[in-house]
mmCIF file of C-alpha atoms in Angstrom:
data_model
loop_
_atom_site.group_PDB
_atom_site.id
_atom_site.type_symbol
_atom_site.label_atom_id
_atom_site.label_comp_id
_atom_site.label_asym_id
_atom_site.label_seq_id
_atom_site.Cartn_x
_atom_site.Cartn_y
_atom_site.Cartn_z
ATOM 1 C CA PRO A 147 0.000 0.000 0.000
ATOM 2 C CA THR A 148 1.063 3.545 -0.704
ATOM 3 C CA SER A 149 1.952 5.693 2.319
ATOM 4 C CA THR A 150 -0.235 8.771 2.826
ATOM 5 C CA THR A 151 2.236 10.448 5.191
ATOM 6 C CA THR A 152 3.532 13.648 3.626
ATOM 7 C CA PRO A 153 7.081 14.973 4.121
ATOM 8 C CA VAL A 154 5.625 17.842 6.182
ATOM 9 C CA ARG A 155 3.891 15.432 8.535
ATOM 10 C CA LYS A 156 7.071 13.403 8.892
ATOM 11 C CA LYS A 157 9.003 16.516 9.883
ATOM 12 C CA ARG A 158 6.363 17.476 12.447
ATOM 13 C CA ARG A 159 6.435 14.013 13.977
ATOM 14 C CA HIS A 160 10.224 14.104 14.065
ATOM 15 C CA ARG A 161 10.256 17.492 15.776
ATOM 16 C CA LYS A 162 7.668 16.296 18.299
ATOM 17 C CA LYS A 163 9.670 13.152 19.091
ATOM 18 C CA ARG A 164 12.841 15.227 19.421
ATOM 19 C CA LYS A 165 11.133 17.624 21.843
ATOM 20 C CA MET A 166 9.814 14.725 23.927
ATOM 21 C CA TYR A 167 13.285 13.157 23.916
ATOM 22 C CA HIS A 168 14.917 16.365 25.105
ATOM 23 C CA LEU A 169 12.188 16.851 27.723
ATOM 24 C CA ALA A 170 12.795 13.329 29.028
ATOM 25 C CA ILE A 171 16.536 14.012 29.271
ATOM 26 C CA PHE A 172 15.841 17.277 31.140
ATOM 27 C CA VAL A 173 13.433 15.639 33.619
ATOM 28 C CA ASN A 174 15.789 12.730 34.197
ATOM 29 C CA GLY A 175 18.631 15.187 34.721
ATOM 30 C CA LEU A 176 16.642 17.025 37.395
ATOM 31 C CA ALA A 177 15.788 13.754 39.098
ATOM 32 C CA LEU A 178 19.442 12.678 38.994
ATOM 33 C CA ALA A 179 20.595 16.022 40.422
ATOM 34 C CA ALA A 180 18.098 15.724 43.274
ATOM 35 C CA CYS A 181 19.185 12.153 43.881
ATOM 36 C CA VAL A 182 22.876 13.076 43.918
ATOM 37 C CA LEU A 183 22.288 15.882 46.424
ATOM 38 C CA GLY A 184 20.155 13.641 48.613
ATOM 39 C CA GLN A 185 22.723 10.837 48.515
ATOM 40 C CA ALA A 186 25.797 12.976 49.168
ATOM 41 C CA GLY A 187 27.908 12.047 52.149
ATOM 42 C CA PRO A 188 29.171 8.846 53.758
ATOM 43 C CA GLY A 189 25.857 7.513 55.013
ATOM 44 C CA LYS A 190 26.569 5.065 57.826
ATOM 45 C CA GLY A 191 29.954 4.187 56.351
ATOM 46 C CA PRO A 192 33.316 5.913 56.597
ATOM 47 C CA TRP A 193 34.049 9.285 55.042
ATOM 48 C CA GLU A 194 35.751 9.288 51.663
ATOM 49 C CA THR A 195 38.721 11.625 51.246
ATOM 50 C CA VAL A 196 39.532 12.913 47.755
ATOM 51 C CA ASP A 197 41.908 15.343 46.103
ATOM 52 C CA PRO A 198 40.282 18.813 45.971
ATOM 53 C CA SER A 199 40.892 19.050 42.228
ATOM 54 C CA THR A 200 38.445 16.198 41.591
ATOM 55 C CA VAL A 201 35.595 18.446 42.760
ATOM 56 C CA GLY A 202 36.857 21.655 41.206
ATOM 57 C CA LEU A 203 38.672 23.078 44.215
ATOM 58 C CA SER A 204 42.249 24.188 44.784
ATOM 59 C CA ALA A 205 44.432 22.538 47.418
ATOM 60 C CA GLU A 206 46.437 25.752 47.663
ATOM 61 C CA ALA A 207 43.317 27.825 48.302
ATOM 62 C CA LEU A 208 42.189 25.415 51.032
ATOM 63 C CA ASP A 209 45.646 25.527 52.644
ATOM 64 C CA ALA A 210 45.447 29.320 52.621
ATOM 65 C CA ALA A 211 41.966 29.211 54.151
ATOM 66 C CA GLU A 212 43.151 26.906 56.914
ATOM 67 C CA SER A 213 46.039 29.267 57.708
ATOM 68 C CA ALA A 214 43.697 32.270 57.698
ATOM 69 C CA VAL A 215 41.339 30.571 60.158
ATOM 70 C CA SER A 216 44.252 29.673 62.439
ATOM 71 C CA ARG A 217 45.316 33.320 62.478
ATOM 72 C CA ALA A 218 41.787 34.628 63.086
ATOM 73 C CA VAL A 219 40.763 32.067 65.704
ATOM 74 C CA ASN A 220 42.970 30.808 68.519
ATOM 75 C CA ASN A 221 43.264 27.292 69.927
ATOM 76 C CA ARG A 222 41.790 25.345 67.033
ATOM 77 C CA LYS A 223 41.444 21.575 67.338
ATOM 78 C CA CYS A 224 40.343 20.883 63.792
ATOM 79 C CA PHE A 225 39.599 22.365 60.399
ATOM 80 C CA LEU A 226 37.572 20.249 57.980
ATOM 81 C CA VAL A 227 36.095 20.919 54.535
ATOM 82 C CA VAL A 228 33.608 18.662 52.738
ATOM 83 C CA LYS A 229 32.669 19.101 49.086
ATOM 84 C CA GLU A 230 30.048 17.011 47.273
ATOM 85 C CA GLY A 231 29.872 14.668 50.245
ATOM 86 C CA LYS A 232 33.616 13.960 50.386
ATOM 87 C CA ILE A 233 36.367 15.302 52.623
ATOM 88 C CA VAL A 234 38.737 17.500 50.611
ATOM 89 C CA HIS A 235 40.726 19.082 53.444
ATOM 90 C CA GLU A 236 41.303 18.007 57.044
ATOM 91 C CA LYS A 237 43.727 19.222 59.694
ATOM 92 C CA TYR A 238 43.998 18.489 63.412
ATOM 93 C CA TYR A 239 45.924 20.369 66.064
ATOM 94 C CA GLY A 240 46.878 18.169 69.009
ATOM 95 C CA SER A 241 43.875 15.964 68.386
ATOM 96 C CA SER A 242 42.629 13.423 65.825
ATOM 97 C CA GLU A 243 39.581 12.477 63.792
ATOM 98 C CA SER A 244 38.272 10.435 66.742
ATOM 99 C CA SER A 245 38.816 13.120 69.394
ATOM 100 C CA LEU A 246 35.710 14.368 71.189
ATOM 101 C CA ASN A 247 35.073 18.093 71.454
ATOM 102 C CA THR A 248 32.415 19.767 73.561
ATOM 103 C CA GLY A 249 29.709 20.877 71.148
ATOM 104 C CA TYR A 250 28.128 23.499 73.409
ATOM 105 C CA SER A 251 25.254 25.137 71.507
ATOM 106 C CA THR A 252 25.710 22.998 68.395
ATOM 107 C CA THR A 253 23.621 20.653 70.574
ATOM 108 C CA LYS A 254 20.627 22.891 69.858
ATOM 109 C CA SER A 255 20.753 21.872 66.208
ATOM 110 C CA LEU A 256 20.702 18.192 67.184
ATOM 111 C CA CYS A 257 17.467 18.747 69.113
ATOM 112 C CA SER A 258 16.026 20.551 66.119
ATOM 113 C CA THR A 259 16.781 17.526 63.963
ATOM 114 C CA MET A 260 15.165 15.237 66.544
ATOM 115 C CA ASN A 261 11.996 17.306 66.272
ATOM 116 C CA GLY A 262 12.158 17.055 62.481
ATOM 117 C CA ILE A 263 12.525 13.263 62.611
ATOM 118 C CA ALA A 264 9.556 12.979 64.979
ATOM 119 C CA ALA A 265 7.468 15.060 62.579
ATOM 120 C CA LYS A 266 8.499 12.863 59.644
ATOM 121 C CA GLN A 267 7.470 9.787 61.638
ATOM 122 C CA GLY A 268 4.025 11.310 62.096
ATOM 123 C CA TRP A 269 3.842 11.870 65.843
ATOM 124 C CA GLY A 270 5.745 15.156 66.187
ATOM 125 C CA GLY A 271 5.554 18.555 64.562
ATOM 126 C CA ILE A 272 6.589 22.158 65.020
ATOM 127 C CA ASP A 273 2.987 23.365 65.226
ATOM 128 C CA LYS A 274 2.171 21.270 68.276
ATOM 129 C CA ASP A 275 1.400 23.154 71.482
ATOM 130 C CA VAL A 276 4.131 22.905 74.117
ATOM 131 C CA HIS A 277 1.998 23.058 77.260
ATOM 132 C CA SER A 278 -0.366 20.318 76.108
ATOM 133 C CA THR A 279 2.370 17.858 75.097
ATOM 134 C CA VAL A 280 4.900 17.904 77.961
ATOM 135 C CA SER A 281 4.541 17.713 81.724
ATOM 136 C CA ASN A 282 7.051 20.515 82.334
ATOM 137 C CA ALA A 283 6.859 23.435 79.920
ATOM 138 C CA ARG A 284 9.581 25.354 81.814
ATOM 139 C CA LYS A 285 9.186 29.063 81.128
ATOM 140 C CA CYS A 286 7.600 28.650 77.699
ATOM 141 C CA THR A 287 4.718 31.079 77.266
ATOM 142 C CA LYS A 288 1.209 29.674 77.235
ATOM 143 C CA GLY A 289 0.251 29.016 73.630
ATOM 144 C CA ALA A 290 3.844 28.586 72.432
ATOM 145 C CA THR A 291 4.446 25.930 69.788
ATOM 146 C CA TYR A 292 7.644 24.065 69.010
ATOM 147 C CA ARG A 293 8.187 26.482 66.135
ATOM 148 C CA ASN A 294 8.465 29.164 68.824
ATOM 149 C CA VAL A 295 10.817 26.979 70.851
ATOM 150 C CA LEU A 296 13.092 26.298 67.880
ATOM 151 C CA THR A 297 13.235 29.972 66.862
ATOM 152 C CA MET A 298 14.044 31.201 70.384
ATOM 153 C CA THR A 299 10.704 33.000 70.651
ATOM 154 C CA GLY A 300 9.088 30.539 73.068
ATOM 155 C CA THR A 301 9.298 32.858 76.071
ATOM 156 C CA SER A 302 7.778 35.893 74.314
ATOM 157 C CA PRO A 303 5.472 37.809 76.699
ATOM 158 C CA ASP A 304 2.879 37.910 73.906
ATOM 159 C CA ILE A 305 3.233 34.748 71.830
ATOM 160 C CA SER A 306 1.253 36.343 68.996
ATOM 161 C CA ASN A 307 4.076 38.896 68.739
ATOM 162 C CA PRO A 308 7.208 36.666 68.836
ATOM 163 C CA ARG A 309 10.322 38.153 70.362
ATOM 164 C CA PHE A 310 13.770 36.583 70.048
ATOM 165 C CA ASN A 311 15.402 35.697 73.366
ATOM 166 C CA TYR A 312 18.371 33.365 73.083
ATOM 167 C CA ASP A 313 18.038 30.465 75.529
ATOM 168 C CA THR A 314 21.743 29.856 76.165
ATOM 169 C CA PHE A 315 21.489 26.808 78.417
ATOM 170 C CA GLY A 316 18.116 25.614 77.128
ATOM 171 C CA THR A 317 16.602 25.574 80.594
ATOM 172 C CA ASP A 318 14.077 28.362 79.974
ATOM 173 C CA CYS A 319 12.192 26.702 77.131
ATOM 174 C CA TYR A 320 14.424 24.880 74.641
ATOM 175 C CA ASP A 321 14.763 21.676 76.701
ATOM 176 C CA THR A 322 11.076 20.977 76.079
ATOM 177 C CA LEU A 323 12.210 19.546 72.728
ATOM 178 C CA SER A 324 13.816 16.529 74.412
ATOM 179 C CA SER A 325 10.951 16.295 76.919
ATOM 180 C CA PHE A 326 8.531 16.002 74.003
ATOM 181 C CA VAL A 327 10.501 13.063 72.609
ATOM 182 C CA GLN A 328 10.832 11.453 76.033
ATOM 183 C CA GLU A 329 7.115 11.656 76.817
ATOM 184 C CA ASN A 330 5.559 11.080 73.400
ATOM 185 C CA ASN A 331 7.664 8.726 71.267
ATOM 186 C CA PRO A 332 5.622 5.609 70.382
ATOM 187 C CA ASP A 333 8.577 3.295 71.123
ATOM 188 C CA GLY A 334 8.434 4.252 74.794
ATOM 189 C CA LEU A 335 12.174 4.933 74.805
ATOM 190 C CA SER A 336 14.055 7.508 76.797
ATOM 191 C CA ALA A 337 14.994 10.581 74.784
ATOM 192 C CA SER A 338 18.626 9.437 74.892
ATOM 193 C CA ASP A 339 17.872 5.943 73.588
ATOM 194 C CA TRP A 340 15.478 7.301 70.943
ATOM 195 C CA LYS A 341 18.199 9.688 69.765
ATOM 196 C CA ASP A 342 20.644 6.807 69.448
ATOM 197 C CA LYS A 343 18.210 4.723 67.406
ATOM 198 C CA TYR A 344 16.750 7.306 65.059
ATOM 199 C CA LEU A 345 19.389 10.055 64.840
ATOM 200 C CA PHE A 346 22.882 8.827 65.660
ATOM 201 C CA GLU A 347 22.456 5.431 63.990
ATOM 202 C CA ALA A 348 20.970 7.009 60.852
ATOM 203 C CA LEU A 349 23.846 9.488 60.648
ATOM 204 C CA GLY A 350 26.474 6.824 61.271
ATOM 205 C CA MET A 351 27.920 8.796 64.178
ATOM 206 C CA GLU A 352 31.282 7.251 65.077
ATOM 207 C CA HIS A 353 32.674 9.387 67.894
ATOM 208 C CA SER A 354 29.942 11.245 69.769
ATOM 209 C CA LYS A 355 28.517 11.338 73.293
ATOM 210 C CA TRP A 356 25.242 12.899 74.351
ATOM 211 C CA SER A 357 23.204 11.186 76.992
ATOM 212 C CA GLY A 358 21.554 11.477 80.381
ATOM 213 C CA SER A 359 18.215 10.734 82.005
ATOM 214 C CA ASP A 360 17.207 14.297 81.077
ATOM 215 C CA LEU A 361 18.733 14.881 77.665
ATOM 216 C CA THR A 362 19.691 18.558 77.517
ATOM 217 C CA CYS A 363 19.129 20.540 74.340
ATOM 218 C CA GLY A 364 20.879 23.801 75.135
ATOM 219 C CA THR A 365 24.304 22.203 75.447
ATOM 220 C CA GLY A 366 25.828 18.893 76.508
ATOM 221 C CA SER A 367 26.894 17.002 73.382
ATOM 222 C CA GLU A 368 30.448 15.908 72.651
ATOM 223 C CA VAL A 369 31.295 15.273 69.021
ATOM 224 C CA SER A 370 34.224 14.672 66.740
ATOM 225 C CA CYS A 371 34.736 17.117 63.912
ATOM 226 C CA ARG A 372 33.811 14.431 61.397
ATOM 227 C CA ASP A 373 30.564 13.633 63.205
ATOM 228 C CA LEU A 374 29.628 17.296 63.329
ATOM 229 C CA ALA A 375 30.113 17.288 59.558
ATOM 230 C CA ARG A 376 27.807 14.253 59.272
ATOM 231 C CA HIS A 377 25.031 16.216 60.950
ATOM 232 C CA ALA A 378 25.678 19.219 58.710
ATOM 233 C CA GLN A 379 25.494 16.909 55.680
ATOM 234 C CA LEU A 380 21.961 15.900 56.678
ATOM 235 C CA TRP A 381 20.898 19.549 56.660
ATOM 236 C CA LEU A 382 22.727 20.255 53.417
ATOM 237 C CA ASN A 383 20.850 17.302 51.852
ATOM 238 C CA LYS A 384 17.521 18.635 53.139
ATOM 239 C CA GLY A 385 16.932 15.675 55.429
ATOM 240 C CA SER A 386 18.137 12.781 53.274
ATOM 241 C CA LEU A 387 21.187 10.543 53.601
ATOM 242 C CA PRO A 388 22.541 7.393 51.962
ATOM 243 C CA ASP A 389 21.405 4.226 53.776
ATOM 244 C CA ALA A 390 18.822 6.174 55.789
ATOM 245 C CA GLY A 391 16.698 7.836 53.100
ATOM 246 C CA GLN A 392 14.508 10.860 53.873
ATOM 247 C CA ILE A 393 14.507 10.973 57.680
ATOM 248 C CA VAL A 394 13.412 14.634 57.927
ATOM 249 C CA ASP A 395 10.879 16.278 55.640
ATOM 250 C CA GLU A 396 12.367 18.666 53.077
ATOM 251 C CA ARG A 397 9.925 21.403 54.071
ATOM 252 C CA PHE A 398 11.230 21.323 57.650
ATOM 253 C CA MET A 399 14.815 21.650 56.422
ATOM 254 C CA GLU A 400 13.929 24.458 54.028
ATOM 255 C CA GLU A 401 12.007 26.443 56.659
ATOM 256 C CA GLY A 402 14.742 25.638 59.153
ATOM 257 C CA THR A 403 17.285 27.581 57.122
ATOM 258 C CA THR A 404 15.145 30.702 56.771
ATOM 259 C CA TRP A 405 14.641 33.491 59.282
ATOM 260 C CA VAL A 406 11.228 32.327 60.463
ATOM 261 C CA TYR A 407 10.437 35.416 62.561
ATOM 262 C CA PRO A 408 12.578 38.292 61.221
ATOM 263 C CA ASP A 409 10.545 40.844 63.194
ATOM 264 C CA SER A 410 11.346 39.045 66.449
ATOM 265 C CA ASP A 411 14.776 40.696 66.594
ATOM 266 C CA PRO A 412 14.295 44.464 66.090
ATOM 267 C CA ASN A 413 18.058 45.011 65.921
ATOM 268 C CA ASN A 414 18.442 42.360 63.190
ATOM 269 C CA ASN A 415 21.580 41.109 64.888
ATOM 270 C CA ASP A 416 20.969 37.374 65.083
ATOM 271 C CA PRO A 417 19.130 35.748 62.152
ATOM 272 C CA TYR A 418 17.833 32.409 63.396
ATOM 273 C CA GLY A 419 16.031 29.505 61.752
ATOM 274 C CA LEU A 420 14.840 26.286 63.400
ATOM 275 C CA GLY A 421 17.711 25.679 65.776
ATOM 276 C CA VAL A 422 20.333 26.841 63.279
ATOM 277 C CA ARG A 423 22.030 30.178 62.745
ATOM 278 C CA LEU A 424 21.940 32.085 59.471
ATOM 279 C CA ARG A 425 24.108 34.560 57.615
ATOM 280 C CA GLU A 426 21.851 36.553 55.341
ATOM 281 C CA ASP A 427 23.207 38.557 52.393
ATOM 282 C CA ASP A 428 26.462 36.610 52.327
ATOM 283 C CA PRO A 429 28.205 37.317 48.987
ATOM 284 C CA VAL A 430 29.194 33.677 48.395
ATOM 285 C CA ASP A 431 25.947 32.041 49.532
ATOM 286 C CA PRO A 432 23.159 34.230 50.959
ATOM 287 C CA ASN A 433 21.449 31.077 52.233
ATOM 288 C CA VAL A 434 24.400 29.595 54.099
ATOM 289 C CA ALA A 435 23.499 28.347 57.580
ATOM 290 C CA PHE A 436 25.471 26.902 60.472
ATOM 291 C CA PHE A 437 25.497 25.206 63.839
ATOM 292 C CA GLY A 438 27.307 27.460 66.278
ATOM 293 C CA GLY A 439 28.547 27.120 69.834
ATOM 294 C CA VAL A 440 30.593 29.116 72.322
ATOM 295 C CA PHE A 441 34.393 28.892 72.026
ATOM 296 C CA THR A 442 33.864 29.052 68.246
ATOM 297 C CA GLN A 443 32.390 25.632 67.502
ATOM 298 C CA CYS A 444 31.206 25.954 63.900
ATOM 299 C CA ALA A 445 29.696 23.801 61.175
ATOM 300 C CA PHE A 446 28.679 25.772 58.075
ATOM 301 C CA PHE A 447 26.750 24.163 55.228
ATOM 302 C CA SER A 448 26.176 25.697 51.818
ATOM 303 C CA ARG A 449 23.604 24.067 49.562
ATOM 304 C CA GLU A 450 24.544 26.331 46.676
ATOM 305 C CA HIS A 451 28.117 25.047 46.724
ATOM 306 C CA ASN A 452 27.379 21.581 48.154
ATOM 307 C CA ALA A 453 30.023 22.219 50.794
ATOM 308 C CA ILE A 454 30.574 22.025 54.553
ATOM 309 C CA VAL A 455 33.144 23.811 56.719
ATOM 310 C CA VAL A 456 33.800 22.612 60.283
ATOM 311 C CA SER A 457 36.078 24.149 62.886
ATOM 312 C CA MET A 458 36.182 23.392 66.611
ATOM 313 C CA GLY A 459 38.382 24.555 69.456
ATOM 314 C CA SER A 460 38.447 26.834 72.488
ATOM 315 C CA ASP A 461 38.539 30.499 71.514
ATOM 316 C CA LEU A 462 35.990 32.345 73.631
ATOM 317 C CA PHE A 463 36.138 35.664 71.808
ATOM 318 C CA ALA A 464 36.314 34.751 68.104
ATOM 319 C CA SER A 465 33.335 34.614 65.758
ATOM 320 C CA CYS A 466 32.262 31.703 63.581
ATOM 321 C CA LYS A 467 31.033 34.104 60.913
ATOM 322 C CA THR A 468 34.119 36.279 60.576
ATOM 323 C CA GLY A 469 36.791 33.968 61.960
ATOM 324 C CA VAL A 470 35.854 30.789 60.106
ATOM 325 C CA TRP A 471 33.350 31.310 57.295
ATOM 326 C CA GLU A 472 34.728 34.554 55.883
ATOM 327 C CA GLN A 473 38.232 33.079 55.825
ATOM 328 C CA THR A 474 37.069 29.934 54.015
ATOM 329 C CA ARG A 475 34.067 30.751 51.814
ATOM 330 C CA ASP A 476 35.942 31.645 48.618
ATOM 331 C CA SER A 477 37.911 28.395 48.706
ATOM 332 C CA ILE A 478 34.791 26.181 48.559
ATOM 333 C CA VAL A 479 33.532 27.649 45.255
ATOM 334 C CA SER A 480 34.176 25.236 42.386
ATOM 335 C CA LYS A 481 35.934 26.432 39.256
ATOM 336 C CA GLY A 482 33.385 27.611 36.731
ATOM 337 C CA HIS A 483 30.567 27.883 39.291
ATOM 338 C CA ASN A 484 29.976 31.586 38.743
ATOM 339 C CA ASP A 485 30.148 31.157 34.962
ATOM 340 C CA SER A 486 27.542 28.428 35.249
ATOM 341 C CA LYS A 487 25.271 30.701 37.280
ATOM 342 C CA VAL A 488 25.524 33.435 34.650
ATOM 343 C CA ALA A 489 24.764 30.957 31.875
ATOM 344 C CA LYS A 490 21.668 29.681 33.682
ATOM 345 C CA ALA A 491 20.458 33.227 34.308
ATOM 346 C CA GLU A 492 20.775 34.045 30.617
ATOM 347 C CA GLN A 493 18.775 31.002 29.519
#
């Protein structure tokens, strides 16, 4: 039989198939990118160490950053950089990769993650009322939710008008996060045992201590620099890790790295998310966030650059933002990254 398909129709079909083919490649590429980000990091296994050049970084620039941090911040115990889920630079000063360091207020971020895991499991949530879910609400204002607790607005005189008040030791309101886990988890475990099962095991924590009959959220954890990086990797990946999958909902992690109540701090001095600190308007990554503790315990994570910077030690007067991040941020930008951003903007 004679074909009735004209050359014009054949061209149209060809163009349509080509468009569908390119669309499929684009969609698959997005899915692969999301998968790669979500699977970055060591999972429960050991960290992989690679040459910086394999991920577009300069060993010389990282060496210079390490030296700059050592000059800006005294008494460092470690300096660690992770790129694309792999360690690209690591230095210890009188300690080792297994040495424990007091985490101080980086503990607050661990309690935030616990709350996020509980929400993902279906029995927790940041919108739950504090006073109706724990036996001891401390000084949390009546009507406060765990969103208020996590944003340091839980003790606001008028909870409808949140006011930032940093709970240094966690005893005013922040410790209700561990009380909620202790009194409500369906496994009937202590907060410490529940943390081991659902947080530390999922992260593959190798050298960390944080326990007690009353698990404290304001401070109290001891972690190695590598384990602090594992926790930062979970936040960088928006709640997903190899071997563990999506243990915290993406929406929690996204809200957690935004200034939830910007009007709560009239002086705009301390941008704060859900248990993590922020650095708005940063020239390298305006969305960079970090776990921070006294004596300059720092773990920065940048989703834009798929990078983590950890530094721990005992300098009371230095700043994580200026002493660690500002000295390191340029060194974690891959070659060609800015050119790629310009190209995408022009598309």
